[in-house]
Short mmCIF file of N, CA and C in Angstrom, two decimals:
data_model
loop_
_atom_site.label_atom_id
_atom_site.label_comp_id
_atom_site.label_asym_id
_atom_site.label_seq_id
_atom_site.Cartn_x
_atom_site.Cartn_y
_atom_site.Cartn_z
N GLN Y 1 0.81 -1.20 -0.04
CA GLN Y 1 -0.07 -0.08 -0.02
C GLN Y 1 0.91 1.33 -0.01
N VAL Y 2 0.34 2.18 -0.86
CA VAL Y 2 1.25 3.46 -0.91
C VAL Y 2 0.29 4.63 -0.67
N GLN Y 3 0.73 5.57 0.28
CA GLN Y 3 0.04 6.72 0.59
C GLN Y 3 0.76 7.83 0.05
N LEU Y 4 0.02 8.95 -0.64
CA LEU Y 4 0.63 10.02 -1.11
C LEU Y 4 0.05 11.32 -0.48
N VAL Y 5 1.00 12.22 0.00
CA VAL Y 5 0.57 13.40 0.69
C VAL Y 5 1.15 14.56 0.05
N GLU Y 6 0.58 15.46 -0.65
CA GLU Y 6 1.00 16.68 -1.34
C GLU Y 6 1.11 17.91 -0.38
N SER Y 7 2.05 18.72 -0.70
CA SER Y 7 2.17 19.93 0.05
C SER Y 7 2.91 21.01 -0.93
N GLY Y 8 2.76 22.31 -0.41
CA GLY Y 8 3.45 23.34 -1.05
C GLY Y 8 2.56 24.23 -2.00
N GLY Y 9 1.21 23.87 -1.96
CA GLY Y 9 0.33 24.82 -2.73
C GLY Y 9 0.14 26.18 -2.04
N GLY Y 10 -0.43 27.08 -2.72
CA GLY Y 10 -0.63 28.34 -2.04
C GLY Y 10 -1.09 29.41 -3.13
N LEU Y 11 -1.07 30.50 -2.72
CA LEU Y 11 -1.41 31.70 -3.57
C LEU Y 11 -0.16 32.40 -4.18
N VAL Y 12 -0.17 32.64 -5.39
CA VAL Y 12 1.12 33.25 -5.97
C VAL Y 12 0.64 34.17 -7.01
N GLN Y 13 1.38 35.31 -7.36
CA GLN Y 13 1.12 36.15 -8.54
C GLN Y 13 1.68 35.60 -9.77
N ALA Y 14 0.99 35.94 -10.75
CA ALA Y 14 1.50 35.51 -12.09
C ALA Y 14 3.01 35.79 -12.23
N GLY Y 15 3.82 35.04 -12.77
CA GLY Y 15 5.17 35.13 -12.91
C GLY Y 15 6.01 34.47 -11.81
N GLY Y 16 5.30 34.22 -10.70
CA GLY Y 16 5.95 33.69 -9.54
C GLY Y 16 6.36 32.22 -9.75
N SER Y 17 6.73 31.64 -8.48
CA SER Y 17 7.13 30.22 -8.43
C SER Y 17 6.53 29.54 -7.27
N LEU Y 18 6.41 28.25 -7.43
CA LEU Y 18 6.01 27.37 -6.30
C LEU Y 18 6.76 26.11 -6.43
N ARG Y 19 6.99 25.39 -5.31
CA ARG Y 19 7.50 24.03 -5.43
C ARG Y 19 6.55 23.11 -4.55
N LEU Y 20 5.95 22.27 -5.37
CA LEU Y 20 5.21 21.22 -4.69
C LEU Y 20 6.03 19.95 -4.28
N SER Y 21 5.61 19.35 -3.28
CA SER Y 21 6.29 18.10 -2.72
C SER Y 21 5.07 16.98 -2.58
N CYS Y 22 5.58 15.82 -2.83
CA CYS Y 22 4.64 14.69 -2.50
C CYS Y 22 5.48 13.62 -1.87
N THR Y 23 5.10 13.46 -0.53
CA THR Y 23 5.93 12.44 0.26
C THR Y 23 4.98 11.24 0.26
N THR Y 24 5.76 10.16 0.08
CA THR Y 24 5.00 8.67 0.16
C THR Y 24 5.48 7.87 1.13
N SER Y 25 4.54 7.08 1.60
CA SER Y 25 4.67 6.05 2.61
C SER Y 25 4.71 4.66 1.86
N GLY Y 26 5.40 3.68 2.41
CA GLY Y 26 5.31 2.40 1.70
C GLY Y 26 6.56 1.92 1.14
N ARG Y 27 6.91 0.75 1.11
CA ARG Y 27 8.18 0.35 0.73
C ARG Y 27 8.36 0.42 -0.90
N THR Y 28 7.21 0.38 -1.56
CA THR Y 28 7.31 0.19 -3.05
C THR Y 28 7.60 1.53 -3.83
N PHE Y 29 7.73 2.73 -3.13
CA PHE Y 29 7.89 4.03 -3.82
C PHE Y 29 8.94 3.86 -4.85
N ARG Y 30 10.07 3.40 -4.55
CA ARG Y 30 11.06 3.39 -5.45
C ARG Y 30 10.93 2.56 -6.76
N SER Y 31 9.86 1.76 -6.68
CA SER Y 31 9.62 1.06 -7.89
C SER Y 31 8.54 1.63 -8.85
N TYR Y 32 8.01 2.72 -8.36
CA TYR Y 32 6.81 3.35 -9.05
C TYR Y 32 7.31 4.60 -9.84
N ALA Y 33 6.74 4.81 -11.17
CA ALA Y 33 6.80 6.04 -11.64
C ALA Y 33 5.84 6.95 -10.96
N MET Y 34 6.16 8.28 -10.97
CA MET Y 34 5.36 9.22 -10.26
C MET Y 34 4.96 10.34 -11.17
N GLY Y 35 3.74 10.85 -10.89
CA GLY Y 35 3.25 11.93 -11.76
C GLY Y 35 2.47 13.01 -11.05
N TRP Y 36 2.34 14.04 -11.80
CA TRP Y 36 1.56 15.35 -11.22
C TRP Y 36 0.38 15.53 -12.18
N PHE Y 37 -0.70 15.72 -11.75
CA PHE Y 37 -1.87 16.03 -12.47
C PHE Y 37 -2.44 17.29 -11.81
N ARG Y 38 -3.34 18.06 -12.56
CA ARG Y 38 -4.08 19.15 -12.09
C ARG Y 38 -5.65 19.14 -12.57
N GLN Y 39 -6.42 19.85 -11.80
CA GLN Y 39 -7.81 19.80 -12.06
C GLN Y 39 -8.36 21.31 -11.82
N ALA Y 40 -8.62 22.07 -12.86
CA ALA Y 40 -9.15 23.40 -12.67
C ALA Y 40 -10.59 23.33 -12.43
N PRO Y 41 -11.24 24.40 -11.61
CA PRO Y 41 -12.63 24.42 -11.54
C PRO Y 41 -13.32 24.27 -12.83
N GLY Y 42 -14.38 23.15 -12.79
CA GLY Y 42 -15.15 22.93 -13.87
C GLY Y 42 -14.43 22.15 -15.02
N LYS Y 43 -13.28 21.69 -14.88
CA LYS Y 43 -12.55 21.04 -15.95
C LYS Y 43 -12.11 19.55 -15.44
N GLU Y 44 -11.81 18.87 -16.53
CA GLU Y 44 -11.27 17.48 -16.17
C GLU Y 44 -9.93 17.52 -15.56
N ARG Y 45 -9.71 16.51 -14.77
CA ARG Y 45 -8.18 16.33 -14.27
C ARG Y 45 -7.27 16.03 -15.56
N GLU Y 46 -6.09 16.72 -15.65
CA GLU Y 46 -5.22 16.67 -16.69
C GLU Y 46 -3.87 16.38 -16.31
N PHE Y 47 -3.08 15.70 -17.09
CA PHE Y 47 -1.76 15.28 -17.01
C PHE Y 47 -0.88 16.57 -16.90
N VAL Y 48 0.15 16.60 -15.94
CA VAL Y 48 1.16 17.74 -15.88
C VAL Y 48 2.57 17.27 -16.27
N ALA Y 49 2.92 16.21 -15.49
CA ALA Y 49 4.28 15.83 -15.57
C ALA Y 49 4.49 14.39 -15.05
N ALA Y 50 5.46 13.77 -15.37
CA ALA Y 50 5.77 12.37 -14.90
C ALA Y 50 7.29 12.14 -14.91
N ILE Y 51 7.75 11.20 -14.09
CA ILE Y 51 9.06 10.66 -14.02
C ILE Y 51 9.09 9.20 -13.66
N THR Y 52 10.13 8.61 -14.30
CA THR Y 52 10.21 7.13 -14.11
C THR Y 52 10.85 6.78 -12.62
N TRP Y 53 10.83 5.52 -12.26
CA TRP Y 53 11.26 5.30 -11.00
C TRP Y 53 12.69 5.75 -10.56
N ASN Y 54 13.54 5.79 -11.56
CA ASN Y 54 14.93 6.19 -11.32
C ASN Y 54 15.22 7.51 -11.61
N GLY Y 55 14.26 8.29 -12.21
CA GLY Y 55 14.38 9.61 -12.67
C GLY Y 55 15.06 9.83 -13.98
N GLY Y 56 15.34 8.69 -14.59
CA GLY Y 56 15.90 8.71 -16.05
C GLY Y 56 15.07 9.32 -17.05
N THR Y 57 13.83 9.23 -17.03
CA THR Y 57 12.98 9.80 -18.03
C THR Y 57 11.91 10.70 -17.36
N THR Y 58 11.70 11.77 -18.13
CA THR Y 58 10.47 12.61 -17.53
C THR Y 58 9.65 13.06 -18.85
N ALA Y 59 8.50 13.39 -18.54
CA ALA Y 59 7.47 13.78 -19.63
C ALA Y 59 6.79 14.92 -18.98
N TYR Y 60 6.31 15.81 -19.93
CA TYR Y 60 5.54 17.03 -19.59
C TYR Y 60 4.48 17.31 -20.63
N ALA Y 61 3.40 17.95 -20.10
CA ALA Y 61 2.35 18.37 -20.80
C ALA Y 61 2.84 19.67 -21.67
N ASP Y 62 2.30 19.79 -22.87
CA ASP Y 62 3.01 21.04 -23.63
C ASP Y 62 2.78 22.35 -22.98
N SER Y 63 1.77 22.34 -22.20
CA SER Y 63 1.36 23.57 -21.61
C SER Y 63 2.37 24.07 -20.56
N VAL Y 64 3.15 23.21 -19.93
CA VAL Y 64 4.06 23.39 -18.83
C VAL Y 64 5.66 23.25 -19.29
N LYS Y 65 5.78 22.78 -20.44
CA LYS Y 65 7.19 22.60 -20.89
C LYS Y 65 7.90 23.86 -20.75
N GLY Y 66 9.22 23.76 -20.23
CA GLY Y 66 10.11 24.84 -20.13
C GLY Y 66 9.77 25.75 -18.87
N ARG Y 67 8.65 25.39 -18.26
CA ARG Y 67 8.25 26.19 -17.03
C ARG Y 67 8.38 25.23 -15.70
N PHE Y 68 7.87 24.15 -15.87
CA PHE Y 68 7.83 23.06 -14.72
C PHE Y 68 8.94 22.18 -14.87
N THR Y 69 9.37 21.58 -13.54
CA THR Y 69 10.20 20.60 -13.67
C THR Y 69 10.02 19.47 -12.59
N ILE Y 70 9.82 18.38 -13.03
CA ILE Y 70 9.64 17.27 -11.94
C ILE Y 70 10.94 16.57 -11.66
N SER Y 71 11.03 16.15 -10.38
CA SER Y 71 12.31 15.51 -9.89
C SER Y 71 11.81 14.49 -8.67
N ARG Y 72 12.66 13.61 -8.20
CA ARG Y 72 12.46 12.80 -7.21
C ARG Y 72 13.68 12.56 -6.45
N ASP Y 73 13.40 12.26 -5.13
CA ASP Y 73 14.45 11.87 -4.22
C ASP Y 73 14.18 10.56 -3.55
N ASN Y 74 14.53 9.42 -4.10
CA ASN Y 74 14.08 8.14 -3.59
C ASN Y 74 14.59 7.96 -2.11
N ALA Y 75 15.53 8.57 -1.76
CA ALA Y 75 16.08 8.49 -0.41
C ALA Y 75 15.11 9.00 0.66
N LYS Y 76 14.39 10.08 0.10
CA LYS Y 76 13.39 10.85 0.98
C LYS Y 76 11.96 10.38 0.61
N ASN Y 77 11.84 9.47 -0.24
CA ASN Y 77 10.50 9.03 -0.72
C ASN Y 77 9.61 10.17 -1.16
N THR Y 78 10.20 11.09 -1.92
CA THR Y 78 9.42 12.41 -2.23
C THR Y 78 9.75 12.63 -3.70
N VAL Y 79 8.67 13.16 -4.20
CA VAL Y 79 8.72 13.73 -5.65
C VAL Y 79 8.34 15.10 -5.53
N TYR Y 80 8.96 16.01 -6.47
CA TYR Y 80 8.84 17.33 -6.34
C TYR Y 80 8.28 17.77 -7.65
N LEU Y 81 7.68 19.00 -7.73
CA LEU Y 81 7.27 19.90 -8.92
C LEU Y 81 7.62 21.23 -8.87
N GLN Y 82 8.76 21.65 -9.42
CA GLN Y 82 9.11 23.00 -9.42
C GLN Y 82 8.34 23.64 -10.54
N MET Y 83 7.64 24.72 -10.16
CA MET Y 83 6.82 25.53 -11.05
C MET Y 83 7.32 27.00 -11.13
N ASN Y 84 7.61 27.34 -12.29
CA ASN Y 84 8.22 28.80 -12.55
C ASN Y 84 7.37 29.49 -13.54
N SER Y 85 7.54 30.68 -13.65
CA SER Y 85 6.74 31.56 -14.62
C SER Y 85 5.22 31.21 -14.63
N LEU Y 86 4.72 31.11 -13.34
CA LEU Y 86 3.29 30.72 -13.31
C LEU Y 86 2.25 31.61 -13.87
N LYS Y 87 1.33 31.01 -14.55
CA LYS Y 87 0.11 31.80 -15.18
C LYS Y 87 -1.26 31.56 -14.53
N PRO Y 88 -2.05 32.50 -14.62
CA PRO Y 88 -3.45 32.25 -14.03
C PRO Y 88 -4.08 30.97 -14.44
N GLU Y 89 -3.74 30.51 -15.68
CA GLU Y 89 -4.31 29.24 -16.11
C GLU Y 89 -3.63 28.05 -15.52
N ASP Y 90 -2.68 28.19 -14.70
CA ASP Y 90 -2.11 27.07 -13.97
C ASP Y 90 -2.77 26.70 -12.69
N THR Y 91 -3.93 27.71 -12.37
CA THR Y 91 -4.69 27.54 -11.18
C THR Y 91 -5.42 26.17 -11.13
N GLY Y 92 -5.48 25.51 -10.00
CA GLY Y 92 -6.14 24.23 -9.85
C GLY Y 92 -5.63 23.44 -8.63
N VAL Y 93 -6.35 22.36 -8.37
CA VAL Y 93 -5.88 21.48 -7.46
C VAL Y 93 -4.85 20.46 -8.07
N TYR Y 94 -3.61 20.27 -7.42
CA TYR Y 94 -2.58 19.59 -8.01
C TYR Y 94 -2.57 18.24 -7.25
N TYR Y 95 -2.56 17.12 -8.02
CA TYR Y 95 -2.55 15.77 -7.33
C TYR Y 95 -1.25 15.02 -7.78
N CYS Y 96 -0.79 14.37 -6.80
CA CYS Y 96 0.42 13.44 -6.97
C CYS Y 96 -0.20 12.01 -7.29
N ALA Y 97 0.49 11.31 -8.20
CA ALA Y 97 -0.11 10.01 -8.46
C ALA Y 97 1.25 9.06 -8.62
N ALA Y 98 0.80 7.66 -8.46
CA ALA Y 98 1.90 6.61 -8.58
C ALA Y 98 1.51 5.53 -9.34
N ASP Y 99 2.22 5.05 -10.17
CA ASP Y 99 1.96 3.80 -11.13
C ASP Y 99 3.13 3.38 -11.42
N PRO Y 100 3.18 1.95 -11.69
CA PRO Y 100 4.33 1.30 -12.23
C PRO Y 100 4.74 1.78 -13.49
N SER Y 101 3.92 2.36 -14.21
CA SER Y 101 4.23 2.58 -15.70
C SER Y 101 4.13 4.15 -16.00
N ILE Y 102 5.13 4.85 -16.55
CA ILE Y 102 5.15 6.13 -16.88
C ILE Y 102 4.17 6.32 -18.13
N VAL Y 103 3.98 5.20 -18.86
CA VAL Y 103 3.07 5.45 -20.06
C VAL Y 103 1.65 5.51 -19.64
N VAL Y 104 1.27 4.81 -18.59
CA VAL Y 104 -0.08 5.00 -17.96
C VAL Y 104 -0.20 6.43 -17.43
N LEU Y 105 0.74 6.97 -16.81
CA LEU Y 105 0.63 8.32 -16.18
C LEU Y 105 0.43 9.28 -17.21
N ARG Y 106 1.27 9.12 -18.27
CA ARG Y 106 1.10 10.11 -19.48
C ARG Y 106 -0.19 10.23 -20.21
N THR Y 107 -0.80 9.02 -20.39
CA THR Y 107 -1.92 8.75 -21.25
C THR Y 107 -3.37 8.65 -20.78
N THR Y 108 -3.49 8.46 -19.46
CA THR Y 108 -4.86 8.29 -18.86
C THR Y 108 -4.85 8.65 -17.36
N THR Y 109 -6.00 9.04 -16.91
CA THR Y 109 -6.25 9.21 -15.32
C THR Y 109 -6.97 8.05 -14.85
N ASN Y 110 -7.32 6.98 -15.75
CA ASN Y 110 -8.06 5.90 -15.24
C ASN Y 110 -7.06 4.81 -15.06
N GLY Y 111 -7.19 3.97 -13.94
CA GLY Y 111 -6.55 2.94 -13.65
C GLY Y 111 -5.20 3.12 -13.09
N ILE Y 112 -4.90 4.50 -12.69
CA ILE Y 112 -3.74 4.69 -11.97
C ILE Y 112 -3.77 4.15 -10.61
N ASP Y 113 -2.44 3.56 -10.10
CA ASP Y 113 -2.66 2.98 -8.91
C ASP Y 113 -2.97 3.75 -7.62
N TYR Y 114 -2.38 4.84 -7.54
CA TYR Y 114 -2.53 5.58 -6.25
C TYR Y 114 -2.64 7.01 -6.55
N TRP Y 115 -3.37 7.68 -5.73
CA TRP Y 115 -3.50 9.17 -5.82
C TRP Y 115 -3.48 9.86 -4.45
N GLY Y 116 -2.83 11.12 -4.46
CA GLY Y 116 -2.96 11.86 -3.23
C GLY Y 116 -4.33 12.74 -3.21
N LYS Y 117 -4.51 13.37 -2.14
CA LYS Y 117 -5.77 14.11 -2.00
C LYS Y 117 -5.69 15.54 -2.58
N GLY Y 118 -4.43 16.04 -3.01
CA GLY Y 118 -4.32 17.15 -3.67
C GLY Y 118 -4.01 18.38 -2.77
N THR Y 119 -3.34 19.32 -3.49
CA THR Y 119 -3.08 20.69 -3.01
C THR Y 119 -3.41 21.74 -3.96
N LEU Y 120 -3.97 22.83 -3.34
CA LEU Y 120 -4.55 23.86 -4.36
C LEU Y 120 -3.48 24.90 -4.52
N VAL Y 121 -3.26 25.26 -5.77
CA VAL Y 121 -2.44 26.25 -6.33
C VAL Y 121 -3.46 27.26 -7.03
N THR Y 122 -3.38 28.68 -6.53
CA THR Y 122 -3.94 29.70 -7.09
C THR Y 122 -2.98 30.70 -7.65
N VAL Y 123 -3.15 31.11 -8.95
CA VAL Y 123 -2.18 32.05 -9.51
C VAL Y 123 -2.94 33.30 -9.90
N SER Y 124 -2.75 34.40 -9.26
CA SER Y 124 -3.52 35.67 -9.35
C SER Y 124 -2.93 36.51 -10.57
N PRO Y 125 -3.65 37.08 -11.37
CA PRO Y 125 -3.15 37.86 -12.46
C PRO Y 125 -2.19 38.92 -12.10
#
């Protein structure tokens, strides 16, 4: 069993930065690919970024490429999302997710093994 707890959300002005963290419990963290998703009010949950178990491969949504960076520290059982040059359209609840496959994380929100409860990011104009 893997539990995911997000932190680091908050209110920031456009152009600012935030770093989200997702700390996991459970022995299997190091074998899972990890991802970040977000859900804006009235919209479906969407993929933001993902990273393989060893950090060797990352993937990003086109809307965040060049602004967001995903990383992980397996010694701390933590995955991070560094968000720079934030825009109002980045506003939403950000969820951490874990799955054995980065392909699953990149392509679907269904069937992902584990989800966190989310942290709210609000970007003001």
